[in-house]
Amino acid sequence: QQAGRAGRTGQGALAVLVARDDPLDTYLVHHPEALFRQPVESTVLDPDNPYVLAPHLCAAAAELPLTEDDLDLFGPATADLLPQLEARKLLRRRATAWHWTRRERAADLTDIRGEGGSPVQVVEAGTGRLLGTVDASAAHTAVHDGAVHLHQGRTYLVKHLDLDDSVALVEEAAPPYSTTARDTTAISILETTTEVPWGDARLCFGSVEVTNQVVSFLRRRLITGEVLGETKLDLPPRTLRTRAVWWTVTEDQLDDARVHPEALGGALHAAEHASIGILPLFATCDRWDIGGVSVPLHPDTLLPTVFVYDGHPGGAGFAERAFHTAARWLTATREAIASCECDSGCPSCIQSPKCGNGNDPLDKRAAIRLLATLLKSAPPQPD
């Protein structure tokens, strides 16, 4: 995006890409045509997502009352959503139109369903000075009790996270370590919207519920990364209803890929990490906008399963885009892992900076074989 602005005045310009240690940059270094020979990427948005549509309807009604004739402009989900907005006293129907009911500006509405929660204020305990805020969804991992928090080049230690008041009290400090939260994530399938056979494998898209809980944090020595210790945390679980793409494989396919039971968890986990890192190449997103779960035997599918889900309530369209480009997406994922020059996995291919399990287990070679077997029966997709 920055390179596209350079040279617009007719003068010469030079753009330099400094590759980072992640699967996307690894792929781009080996496939420069993905940068220089591709059309402008598609913007991804699900206009029927109630978390997007509801505030949009409120803002529209505040500008001009909504009528029956307007409903088609906002899509088929509008008729079902309006009664919910009436029940929440955000809109009121008078005669044949819906009106905005609040004094505040509807355009400023965010999170009207209360799923995300208020941002957590980061406050210096000794002075009461507000340093900044952290999104509620990130607070459990970023400002839990004992976390090392960086703000404008200064290091702070979190003394207490008050979830009731949405405040994290911190003190300036210089600990010889950094902290990394560890969490557990479970996912359940609410509805399978679409299912496509890939030979014996299945590629699916639908609605899921993700339950995440931060359970502890590690202290790592600066520079070396040596683990100094682990501290348990008592934080409540958080749930997210969103959209996901997932794929399953059978026991025969595992035999074909020579993925034995002891390597299965590492193979699935590595494929999950790499596919999340590559997805921004096919959907306009960042790897922090999406999440993943891999399970050797998922209770809903009764098969080894890898999920990649939107990290926003109701979904944001990223998983749906992944579903429709799955063959190319997972082919690029396999190529990114295989082309990396490391022996057993590194941040450039299968390790993730946000893994709640400390990037364990991971099996690079088994992941390559597993993805190759999965892709054997993938139907062709248009470029």
XYZ file of C-alpha atoms in Angstrom:
383
model
C 0.000 0.000 0.000
C 2.892 2.375 0.760
C 4.785 1.289 -2.341
C 1.696 2.025 -4.430
C 1.776 5.683 -3.364
C 5.457 6.125 -4.214
C 6.344 7.833 -7.490
C 2.888 9.251 -8.175
C 4.375 12.628 -9.100
C 6.264 11.062 -11.980
C 9.585 10.867 -10.160
C 11.510 7.647 -9.593
C 10.796 5.535 -6.525
C 12.248 2.517 -4.758
C 10.313 0.161 -2.502
C 12.194 -2.268 -0.242
C 10.561 -5.256 1.459
C 12.471 -6.506 4.487
C 11.205 -10.050 5.047
C 10.265 -11.107 8.558
C 10.281 -14.543 10.140
C 6.747 -15.620 9.274
C 5.123 -17.945 6.722
C 3.727 -15.130 4.571
C 7.078 -13.409 4.043
C 8.743 -16.778 3.461
C 6.243 -17.464 0.694
C 6.668 -14.014 -0.875
C 10.469 -14.302 -0.964
C 10.153 -17.549 -2.919
C 7.173 -16.348 -5.009
C 7.734 -12.664 -5.868
C 5.046 -12.920 -8.552
C 2.498 -12.913 -5.733
C 3.441 -9.264 -5.200
C 4.200 -8.074 -8.720
C 1.819 -10.009 -10.956
C -1.392 -10.202 -8.965
C -4.439 -7.928 -9.311
C -5.569 -5.802 -6.400
C -6.737 -8.103 -3.612
C -10.403 -8.496 -2.821
C -11.777 -6.575 0.137
C -13.496 -9.031 2.477
C -16.708 -8.107 4.295
C -19.793 -10.008 5.343
C -22.615 -7.425 5.061
C -25.085 -9.802 6.758
C -22.910 -10.103 9.875
C -25.205 -8.742 12.625
C -22.242 -7.176 14.405
C -21.624 -5.107 11.267
C -25.204 -4.639 10.091
C -26.806 -3.678 13.421
C -24.766 -0.498 14.045
C -25.094 0.300 10.335
C -28.893 0.174 10.555
C -28.869 2.337 13.682
C -26.660 4.948 12.013
C -28.875 4.930 8.922
C -32.055 5.353 10.996
C -30.484 8.277 12.849
C -29.879 10.034 9.534
C -33.324 9.283 8.101
C -35.994 6.913 9.482
C -35.909 3.498 7.824
C -38.959 2.437 5.827
C -40.087 -0.884 4.390
C -38.809 0.223 0.993
C -35.317 0.673 2.447
C -34.927 -2.892 3.723
C -33.776 -4.339 0.409
C -30.861 -1.879 0.397
C -29.395 -3.513 3.500
C -29.785 -7.156 2.533
C -31.961 -10.128 3.505
C -30.777 -10.255 7.131
C -32.307 -6.846 7.879
C -35.895 -8.020 8.463
C -34.807 -10.441 11.211
C -32.455 -7.948 12.844
C -34.842 -4.988 13.189
C -37.065 -6.662 15.852
C -33.932 -7.394 17.893
C -32.894 -3.743 17.738
C -36.421 -2.763 18.807
C -36.253 -5.158 21.751
C -32.969 -3.551 22.834
C -34.673 -0.126 22.566
C -32.145 1.067 20.013
C -34.798 1.538 17.328
C -38.505 2.290 17.673
C -41.136 1.639 15.036
C -43.669 4.391 14.446
C -46.243 3.817 11.707
C -44.199 2.533 8.759
C -40.719 3.663 9.780
C -37.999 2.813 12.323
C -36.435 5.694 14.278
C -33.237 6.009 16.307
C -34.135 6.378 20.000
C -30.962 7.505 21.765
C -29.454 10.914 22.430
C -25.909 9.862 21.545
C -24.732 9.677 17.958
C -25.601 6.317 16.397
C -22.490 6.546 14.233
C -20.400 6.160 17.396
C -22.034 2.859 18.311
C -19.705 -0.059 18.693
C -20.246 -3.452 20.243
C -23.978 -2.901 20.844
C -24.380 -6.597 21.733
C -21.910 -6.364 24.580
C -19.714 -9.198 23.334
C -16.371 -7.393 23.324
C -16.710 -5.345 26.495
C -15.233 -1.982 27.425
C -11.545 -1.323 26.723
C -9.294 -1.899 29.718
C -7.619 1.272 30.978
C -3.919 0.924 31.810
C -3.320 3.162 34.848
C -0.070 3.933 36.679
C -0.775 2.858 40.256
C 1.343 5.506 42.001
C 0.072 8.549 40.113
C -3.306 7.518 38.697
C -2.070 8.586 35.273
C -3.821 6.931 32.328
C -1.158 5.402 30.089
C -3.471 3.969 27.450
C -6.073 1.311 26.814
C -6.114 -2.330 25.746
C -8.985 -3.986 23.882
C -11.076 -6.155 26.181
C -10.442 -9.165 23.952
C -6.665 -8.791 24.404
C -6.594 -7.838 28.081
C -6.344 -11.393 29.440
C -3.138 -12.026 27.497
C -1.614 -8.520 27.523
C -2.262 -7.073 31.007
C -2.938 -10.015 33.328
C -1.492 -9.945 36.838
C 2.300 -10.126 36.592
C 2.496 -9.263 32.888
C 5.325 -7.140 31.521
C 3.671 -4.299 29.608
C 5.509 -1.976 27.222
C 4.255 1.561 26.652
C 6.081 4.233 24.639
C 9.466 2.648 25.212
C 8.982 2.202 28.966
C 8.504 -1.111 30.767
C 5.757 -1.619 33.323
C 4.758 -4.535 35.534
C 1.040 -5.220 35.924
C 0.188 -5.318 39.631
C -3.519 -6.110 39.264
C -6.106 -6.563 36.513
C -9.571 -5.547 37.694
C -12.018 -7.035 35.202
C -15.076 -5.578 36.951
C -13.849 -1.994 36.551
C -11.853 -2.659 33.347
C -8.636 -1.274 34.844
C -5.086 -2.656 34.890
C -2.865 -1.093 37.579
C 0.816 -0.994 36.598
C 4.134 0.197 38.010
C 7.235 1.170 36.078
C 9.870 -1.529 36.436
C 12.841 -3.126 34.697
C 12.454 -6.891 35.112
C 15.120 -9.040 33.415
C 12.436 -11.029 31.639
C 9.437 -10.816 29.320
C 6.128 -12.598 29.826
C 4.099 -14.811 27.515
C 0.534 -15.867 28.296
C -0.461 -19.491 27.839
C -4.046 -20.410 27.085
C -6.350 -23.245 26.176
C -8.848 -23.040 23.328
C -11.806 -25.318 22.620
C -14.115 -25.050 19.618
C -17.537 -26.511 18.935
C -19.460 -26.575 15.671
C -22.819 -24.803 15.842
C -23.841 -25.159 12.193
C -22.221 -26.452 9.008
C -23.271 -24.085 6.240
C -21.362 -25.735 3.371
C -19.456 -29.005 3.044
C -17.320 -30.086 0.075
C -15.718 -33.537 -0.304
C -12.000 -33.639 -1.076
C -11.822 -37.354 -1.736
C -12.268 -38.893 1.702
C -11.433 -35.561 3.342
C -14.022 -32.859 3.975
C -13.735 -29.088 3.656
C -16.407 -27.214 5.621
C -17.572 -23.702 6.404
C -20.002 -22.680 9.131
C -20.647 -21.205 12.554
C -18.631 -22.151 15.617
C -18.276 -21.220 19.266
C -14.734 -20.700 20.520
C -13.970 -20.888 24.250
C -10.598 -19.482 25.279
C -9.062 -19.264 28.739
C -5.677 -17.853 29.750
C -4.378 -20.293 32.345
C -0.804 -19.199 33.084
C 2.143 -17.142 31.890
C 5.807 -17.858 31.297
C 8.691 -15.605 32.296
C 11.450 -15.664 29.693
C 14.931 -14.249 30.162
C 15.619 -11.325 27.862
C 17.948 -11.987 24.899
C 18.218 -15.768 25.413
C 14.492 -16.561 25.788
C 15.266 -19.068 28.565
C 12.131 -19.965 30.534
C 12.566 -18.836 34.132
C 9.264 -20.113 35.440
C 5.526 -20.470 34.962
C 2.818 -18.813 37.063
C -0.796 -19.979 37.158
C -3.600 -17.491 36.549
C -7.255 -17.579 37.552
C -9.076 -15.791 34.737
C -12.591 -16.536 33.481
C -13.059 -18.190 30.077
C -14.153 -16.049 27.143
C -16.511 -17.261 24.425
C -16.749 -16.097 20.829
C -19.415 -17.037 18.303
C -17.984 -16.608 14.848
C -17.475 -18.229 11.439
C -14.827 -20.800 10.579
C -13.414 -22.958 7.824
C -12.270 -26.453 8.770
C -10.983 -29.619 7.142
C -10.872 -33.227 8.240
C -8.801 -36.228 7.196
C -9.412 -39.938 7.575
C -7.273 -42.702 9.033
C -6.546 -44.021 5.524
C -5.279 -40.595 4.495
C -3.038 -40.464 7.552
C -1.597 -43.842 6.552
C -1.089 -42.568 3.015
C 0.763 -39.521 4.385
C 2.796 -41.699 6.757
C 1.605 -39.607 9.703
C 1.681 -41.932 12.689
C -0.348 -41.285 15.874
C 2.613 -39.873 17.781
C 3.192 -37.266 15.033
C -0.450 -36.408 14.315
C -0.826 -33.594 16.857
C 2.365 -31.904 15.653
C 1.412 -32.258 11.984
C -2.035 -30.728 12.463
C -0.691 -27.975 14.717
C 2.044 -27.042 12.222
C -0.414 -26.990 9.298
C -2.776 -24.800 11.341
C -0.054 -22.248 12.187
C 1.273 -22.018 8.651
C -2.184 -21.723 7.088
C -3.024 -18.814 9.412
C 0.230 -17.121 8.455
C -0.518 -17.512 4.732
C -4.204 -16.534 4.754
C -3.504 -12.752 4.490
C -2.263 -13.512 0.975
C -5.815 -14.520 0.002
C -7.992 -12.411 2.328
C -7.482 -8.809 3.359
C -6.608 -9.497 6.974
C -3.773 -9.780 9.453
C -2.835 -13.031 11.172
C -3.951 -11.399 14.441
C -7.477 -11.102 12.982
C -7.831 -14.876 12.775
C -7.345 -17.835 15.072
C -7.034 -21.563 14.815
C -7.508 -24.845 16.625
C -6.235 -28.293 15.637
C -7.534 -31.467 17.254
C -6.394 -35.073 16.616
C -9.965 -36.254 17.358
C -12.626 -33.563 17.472
C -15.853 -34.534 19.282
C -18.097 -32.984 16.602
C -16.379 -34.469 13.531
C -14.923 -37.623 15.165
C -11.895 -37.072 12.906
C -8.577 -35.190 12.974
C -9.643 -31.596 12.265
C -8.033 -28.195 11.680
C -10.127 -25.048 12.213
C -9.316 -21.488 11.157
C -11.804 -18.932 12.441
C -12.498 -15.196 12.301
C -11.419 -13.457 15.486
C -14.418 -11.114 15.438
C -17.925 -11.774 16.811
C -20.213 -13.009 14.056
C -17.321 -13.376 11.633
C -15.655 -10.879 9.321
C -15.580 -12.790 6.030
C -11.990 -14.055 6.277
C -12.883 -17.707 6.911
C -15.430 -17.616 4.100
C -12.782 -16.274 1.733
C -10.464 -19.053 2.887
C -13.142 -21.647 2.152
C -13.656 -20.407 -1.412
C -9.900 -20.292 -2.147
C -8.970 -23.324 -0.049
C -7.064 -25.269 -2.722
C -4.795 -22.335 -3.564
C -4.552 -21.255 0.079
C -3.482 -24.672 1.372
C -1.187 -25.265 -1.616
C 0.603 -22.017 -0.782
C 0.723 -23.142 2.859
C 2.424 -26.394 1.935
C 4.887 -24.605 -0.355
C 5.752 -22.085 2.357
C 6.587 -24.878 4.810
C 8.490 -26.979 2.260
C 10.553 -24.075 0.894
C 11.746 -22.937 4.314
C 15.393 -23.930 4.812
C 15.073 -24.878 8.475
C 15.243 -28.504 9.556
C 12.425 -28.883 12.036
C 10.384 -25.671 11.991
C 11.001 -22.011 12.744
C 9.126 -18.665 12.876
C 9.437 -18.459 9.086
C 7.210 -21.476 8.545
C 5.313 -23.233 11.354
C 5.994 -21.378 14.601
C 3.470 -18.721 15.606
C 4.134 -15.633 17.743
C 0.704 -15.942 19.348
C 0.569 -19.674 20.078
C -0.924 -20.287 23.511
C 0.784 -23.685 23.741
C 4.327 -22.423 23.344
C 4.602 -23.845 19.796
C 4.498 -27.394 21.053
C 4.009 -29.902 19.526
C 5.020 -29.120 15.934
C 6.147 -31.530 13.208
C 7.264 -29.840 10.007
C 7.883 -32.890 7.821
C 4.657 -34.620 8.841
C 2.728 -31.414 8.094
C 4.145 -31.301 4.563
C 3.132 -34.910 3.914
C -0.300 -34.393 5.444
C -1.058 -31.309 3.333
C 0.193 -33.048 0.188
C -2.192 -35.944 0.802
C -5.085 -33.598 1.581
C -4.520 -31.619 -1.625
C -4.410 -34.720 -3.874
C -8.205 -34.760 -4.106
C -8.843 -31.012 -3.925
C -11.087 -29.790 -6.761
C -9.507 -27.165 -9.044
C -10.287 -23.554 -8.239
C -10.142 -20.558 -10.585
C -7.275 -18.109 -10.159
